[in-house]
PDB file of C-alpha atoms in Angstrom:
ATOM      1  CA  SER A   1     -15.517  -0.692  -8.781  1.00 43.00           C
ATOM      2  CA  THR A   2     -15.318  -3.181  -6.712  1.00 55.00           C
ATOM      3  CA  GLN A   3     -11.516  -2.682  -6.087  1.00 74.00           C
ATOM      4  CA  SER A   4     -10.249  -0.748  -3.269  1.00 92.00           C
ATOM      5  CA  THR A   5      -6.493  -1.809  -2.999  1.00 94.00           C
ATOM      6  CA  TRP A   6      -3.742  -1.469  -5.619  1.00 95.00           C
ATOM      7  CA  GLY A   7      -0.153  -2.983  -5.054  1.00 95.00           C
ATOM      8  CA  VAL A   8       2.841  -1.153  -6.652  1.00 96.00           C
ATOM      9  CA  HIS A   9       6.515  -2.019  -6.481  1.00 95.00           C
ATOM     10  CA  GLY A  10       7.656   1.524  -5.336  1.00 94.00           C
ATOM     11  CA  GLY A  11       5.283   4.438  -5.146  1.00 96.00           C
ATOM     12  CA  LEU A  12       3.253   7.106  -7.024  1.00 97.00           C
ATOM     13  CA  PRO A  13       3.577   9.283 -10.091  1.00 96.00           C
ATOM     14  CA  ALA A  14       5.580  12.824 -10.330  1.00 96.00           C
ATOM     15  CA  THR A  15       1.982  14.351 -11.295  1.00 95.00           C
ATOM     16  CA  ASP A  16      -1.817  14.415 -10.203  1.00 96.00           C
ATOM     17  CA  ASN A  17      -4.902  12.854 -11.835  1.00 96.00           C
ATOM     18  CA  VAL A  18      -2.846   9.801 -13.151  1.00 96.00           C
ATOM     19  CA  THR A  19      -5.446   7.146 -14.323  1.00 96.00           C
ATOM     20  CA  PHE A  20      -5.152   3.308 -14.335  1.00 94.00           C
ATOM     21  CA  ALA A  21      -5.759   3.815 -18.216  1.00 95.00           C
ATOM     22  CA  GLN A  22      -2.292   5.771 -18.297  1.00 96.00           C
ATOM     23  CA  ILE A  23      -0.480   3.175 -16.623  1.00 96.00           C
ATOM     24  CA  ASN A  24      -2.099   0.520 -18.493  1.00 95.00           C
ATOM     25  CA  GLN A  25      -0.516   2.093 -21.477  1.00 96.00           C
ATOM     26  CA  LEU A  26       3.345   1.864 -20.054  1.00 95.00           C
ATOM     27  CA  ASN A  27       5.529   0.042 -22.505  1.00 92.00           C
ATOM     28  CA  ARG A  28       6.908  -2.187 -19.746  1.00 90.00           C
ATOM     29  CA  ASN A  29       8.809  -4.661 -22.241  1.00 93.00           C
ATOM     30  CA  ARG A  30      12.063  -2.252 -22.216  1.00 93.00           C
ATOM     31  CA  ASP A  31      14.659  -0.702 -20.171  1.00 93.00           C
ATOM     32  CA  ILE A  32      13.706   1.095 -17.204  1.00 90.00           C
ATOM     33  CA  PRO A  33      13.627   5.094 -17.860  1.00 90.00           C
ATOM     34  CA  ASP A  34      15.598   7.657 -15.696  1.00 89.00           C
ATOM     35  CA  GLU A  35      12.225   9.463 -15.280  1.00 91.00           C
ATOM     36  CA  GLY A  36       8.914   9.381 -16.378  1.00 94.00           C
ATOM     37  CA  LEU A  37       5.291   7.615 -14.975  1.00 96.00           C
ATOM     38  CA  MET A  38       7.394   4.023 -14.720  1.00 95.00           C
ATOM     39  CA  SER A  39      10.484   5.384 -13.044  1.00 94.00           C
ATOM     40  CA  ASP A  40       7.715   7.168 -10.645  1.00 95.00           C
ATOM     41  CA  LEU A  41       5.981   3.699 -10.078  1.00 96.00           C
ATOM     42  CA  LEU A  42       9.356   1.999  -9.601  1.00 95.00           C
ATOM     43  CA  TRP A  43      11.334   4.233  -7.564  1.00 95.00           C
ATOM     44  CA  SER A  44       9.028   6.864  -5.514  1.00 96.00           C
ATOM     45  CA  ASP A  45       9.220   6.729  -1.679  1.00 97.00           C
ATOM     46  CA  PRO A  46       6.237   8.422   0.605  1.00 97.00           C
ATOM     47  CA  SER A  47       7.008  11.248   2.649  1.00 97.00           C
ATOM     48  CA  PRO A  48       5.856  12.899   5.998  1.00 96.00           C
ATOM     49  CA  MET A  49       6.114  16.122   4.362  1.00 96.00           C
ATOM     50  CA  PRO A  50       3.109  17.455   1.758  1.00 97.00           C
ATOM     51  CA  GLY A  51       3.571  17.332  -1.897  1.00 97.00           C
ATOM     52  CA  ARG A  52       5.811  16.139  -3.727  1.00 97.00           C
ATOM     53  CA  THR A  53      10.141  16.700  -2.892  1.00 95.00           C
ATOM     54  CA  PRO A  54      13.027  15.097  -4.687  1.00 92.00           C
ATOM     55  CA  ASN A  55      13.543  11.534  -3.624  1.00 92.00           C
ATOM     56  CA  LYS A  56      16.528  10.567  -1.482  1.00 91.00           C
ATOM     57  CA  ARG A  57      17.292   7.715  -4.444  1.00 89.00           C
ATOM     58  CA  GLY A  58      18.061  10.288  -7.135  1.00 89.00           C
ATOM     59  CA  VAL A  59      14.933   8.841  -9.165  1.00 89.00           C
ATOM     60  CA  GLY A  60      11.125   8.787  -8.693  1.00 91.00           C
ATOM     61  CA  VAL A  61       9.775  11.440  -6.261  1.00 94.00           C
ATOM     62  CA  ALA A  62       9.058  11.797  -2.639  1.00 96.00           C
ATOM     63  CA  PHE A  63       5.243  12.249  -1.942  1.00 97.00           C
ATOM     64  CA  GLY A  64       2.979  13.051   0.729  1.00 98.00           C
ATOM     65  CA  GLU A  65      -0.155  12.166   1.996  1.00 98.00           C
ATOM     66  CA  ASP A  66      -1.950  14.639  -0.361  1.00 98.00           C
ATOM     67  CA  VAL A  67      -0.226  13.194  -3.485  1.00 98.00           C
ATOM     68  CA  THR A  68      -1.572   9.798  -2.105  1.00 98.00           C
ATOM     69  CA  ASP A  69      -5.304  11.322  -1.429  1.00 98.00           C
ATOM     70  CA  ASN A  70      -5.422  12.545  -4.908  1.00 98.00           C
ATOM     71  CA  PHE A  71      -4.094   8.925  -6.322  1.00 98.00           C
ATOM     72  CA  LEU A  72      -6.966   7.240  -4.272  1.00 98.00           C
ATOM     73  CA  LYS A  73      -9.950   9.894  -5.162  1.00 97.00           C
ATOM     74  CA  THR A  74      -8.717   9.920  -8.899  1.00 97.00           C
ATOM     75  CA  ASN A  75      -8.462   5.919  -9.124  1.00 97.00           C
ATOM     76  CA  LYS A  76     -11.887   5.097  -6.826  1.00 96.00           C
ATOM     77  CA  LEU A  77      -9.424   3.382  -4.076  1.00 96.00           C
ATOM     78  CA  LYS A  78      -9.381   3.155  -0.421  1.00 95.00           C
ATOM     79  CA  LEU A  79      -5.228   1.526  -0.061  1.00 96.00           C
ATOM     80  CA  VAL A  80      -2.026   1.598  -1.935  1.00 97.00           C
ATOM     81  CA  ILE A  81       0.465  -1.430  -1.149  1.00 97.00           C
ATOM     82  CA  ARG A  82       4.062  -0.960  -2.123  1.00 97.00           C
ATOM     83  CA  SER A  83       7.282  -2.367  -1.474  1.00 95.00           C
ATOM     84  CA  HIS A  84      10.801  -1.544  -2.391  1.00 91.00           C
ATOM     85  CA  GLU A  85      11.890   0.044   0.928  1.00 94.00           C
ATOM     86  CA  VAL A  86      13.084  -1.753   4.141  1.00 94.00           C
ATOM     87  CA  LYS A  87      11.329  -0.931   7.388  1.00 95.00           C
ATOM     88  CA  ASP A  88      12.800  -2.234  10.344  1.00 96.00           C
ATOM     89  CA  LYS A  89       9.318  -3.868  11.747  1.00 97.00           C
ATOM     90  CA  GLY A  90       9.004  -5.237   7.653  1.00 96.00           C
ATOM     91  CA  TYR A  91       6.424  -2.859   7.335  1.00 97.00           C
ATOM     92  CA  GLU A  92       5.012   0.552   7.480  1.00 97.00           C
ATOM     93  CA  VAL A  93       1.621   2.266   7.688  1.00 97.00           C
ATOM     94  CA  ASP A  94       1.542   5.902   6.492  1.00 97.00           C
ATOM     95  CA  HIS A  95      -0.581   8.412   5.262  1.00 98.00           C
ATOM     96  CA  SER A  96      -3.149   7.890   7.838  1.00 97.00           C
ATOM     97  CA  GLY A  97      -3.440   4.047   6.585  1.00 96.00           C
ATOM     98  CA  LYS A  98      -3.748   4.620   3.343  1.00 97.00           C
ATOM     99  CA  LEU A  99      -0.602   4.081   2.040  1.00 98.00           C
ATOM    100  CA  ILE A 100       1.573   0.503   3.157  1.00 98.00           C
ATOM    101  CA  THR A 101       4.725  -0.476   2.655  1.00 98.00           C
ATOM    102  CA  VAL A 102       5.544  -4.211   2.995  1.00 97.00           C
ATOM    103  CA  PHE A 103       9.313  -5.424   2.702  1.00 96.00           C
ATOM    104  CA  SER A 104       9.632  -9.186   2.891  1.00 94.00           C
ATOM    105  CA  ALA A 105      13.390  -9.484   2.913  1.00 93.00           C
ATOM    106  CA  PRO A 106      14.391  -9.786   6.194  1.00 93.00           C
ATOM    107  CA  ASN A 107      18.020  -8.769   7.346  1.00 91.00           C
ATOM    108  CA  TYR A 108      18.605  -6.925   3.787  1.00 91.00           C
ATOM    109  CA  CYS A 109      21.657  -7.929   2.299  1.00 87.00           C
ATOM    110  CA  ASP A 110      22.927 -10.069   5.131  1.00 85.00           C
ATOM    111  CA  GLN A 111      23.340  -6.966   6.992  1.00 87.00           C
ATOM    112  CA  ILE A 112      20.704  -4.515   7.847  1.00 91.00           C
ATOM    113  CA  GLY A 113      18.766  -6.086  10.862  1.00 93.00           C
ATOM    114  CA  ASN A 114      15.279  -5.440   9.589  1.00 95.00           C
ATOM    115  CA  LYS A 115      12.759  -8.070   9.674  1.00 97.00           C
ATOM    116  CA  GLY A 116      10.627  -9.125   7.097  1.00 96.00           C
ATOM    117  CA  ALA A 117       6.462  -9.339   6.299  1.00 97.00           C
ATOM    118  CA  PHE A 118       3.821 -10.170   4.760  1.00 97.00           C
ATOM    119  CA  ILE A 119       0.169  -8.841   4.788  1.00 96.00           C
ATOM    120  CA  ARG A 120      -3.168 -10.618   4.503  1.00 95.00           C
ATOM    121  CA  LEU A 121      -6.124  -8.845   3.717  1.00 93.00           C
ATOM    122  CA  ASP A 122      -9.419  -9.826   5.195  1.00 87.00           C
ATOM    123  CA  GLY A 123     -11.416 -10.656   1.861  1.00 84.00           C
ATOM    124  CA  LYS A 124     -14.713  -8.886   3.454  1.00 84.00           C
ATOM    125  CA  SER A 125     -13.850  -5.828   4.897  1.00 85.00           C
ATOM    126  CA  MET A 126      -9.843  -5.807   3.323  1.00 87.00           C
ATOM    127  CA  THR A 127      -8.533  -5.264   6.876  1.00 90.00           C
ATOM    128  CA  PRO A 128      -4.767  -5.717   6.636  1.00 93.00           C
ATOM    129  CA  ARG A 129      -2.974  -8.011   9.001  1.00 95.00           C
ATOM    130  CA  PHE A 130       0.979  -7.956   9.470  1.00 96.00           C
ATOM    131  CA  THR A 131       3.003 -11.131   9.812  1.00 95.00           C
ATOM    132  CA  SER A 132       6.764 -10.079  10.953  1.00 96.00           C
ATOM    133  CA  TYR A 133       9.505 -12.303  10.798  1.00 95.00           C
ATOM    134  CA  GLU A 134      13.401 -12.519  11.571  1.00 96.00           C
ATOM    135  CA  ALA A 135      15.788 -13.827   8.877  1.00 93.00           C
ATOM    136  CA  VAL A 136      17.045 -17.299   9.139  1.00 90.00           C
ATOM    137  CA  PRO A 137      20.604 -18.647   8.434  1.00 86.00           C
ATOM    138  CA  HIS A 138      20.701 -19.652   4.791  1.00 77.00           C
ATOM    139  CA  PRO A 139      22.614 -22.410   3.039  1.00 77.00           C
ATOM    140  CA  ASN A 140      26.227 -22.222   2.947  1.00 81.00           C
ATOM    141  CA  VAL A 141      26.890 -20.785  -0.552  1.00 76.00           C
ATOM    142  CA  ARG A 142      27.968 -17.948  -2.245  1.00 75.00           C
ATOM    143  CA  PRO A 143      25.487 -15.020  -2.782  1.00 68.00           C
ATOM    144  CA  MET A 144      23.153 -15.275  -6.104  1.00 65.00           C
ATOM    145  CA  GLN A 145      24.252 -18.991  -6.211  1.00 66.00           C
ATOM    146  CA  TYR A 146      20.661 -20.486  -4.908  1.00 61.00           C
ATOM    147  CA  SER A 147      19.643 -20.128  -8.542  1.00 61.00           C
ATOM    148  CA  MET A 148      22.434 -22.625  -9.932  1.00 60.00           C
ATOM    149  CA  MET A 149      21.274 -25.488  -7.005  1.00 57.00           C
ATOM    150  CA  PRO A 150      19.912 -28.353  -8.211  1.00 61.00           C
ATOM    151  CA  GLY A 151      16.042 -28.607  -7.780  1.00 58.00           C
ATOM    152  CA  MET A 152      15.864 -24.869  -7.519  1.00 51.00           C
ATOM    153  CA  VAL A 153      15.078 -24.264 -11.251  1.00 48.00           C
TER     154      VAL A 153
END
């Protein structure tokens, strides 16, 4: 395989040796279940502790570097990029550089004070380069009104 990087919303599965064939078989056109592979991929978070432990969110799992290593080896990958977790700098590199969290929403919910970030991967070496940024003032409209503004459809 020439692919080396995989992007996922949340994190890694609650069991070892999960393949892309299994992930591709998921029925994505449904409500999100409280447990199982789809829930794990959406809500799991990395942990500095090895193995898997209950996640602070109450869904998914907290997974250690050994879990990341198994997933990468099983799927012939080098890197997992995920989101869905606020980080002060907008990003965080974990598990010896094999797992990156990137969170694009600065000052999440207008109160957290975090930076947002995006990542660029060099096309040849796939070396990640991060850009962090501060929040900027947003229009004086009520939350969730952006979608109703003219020209925003």
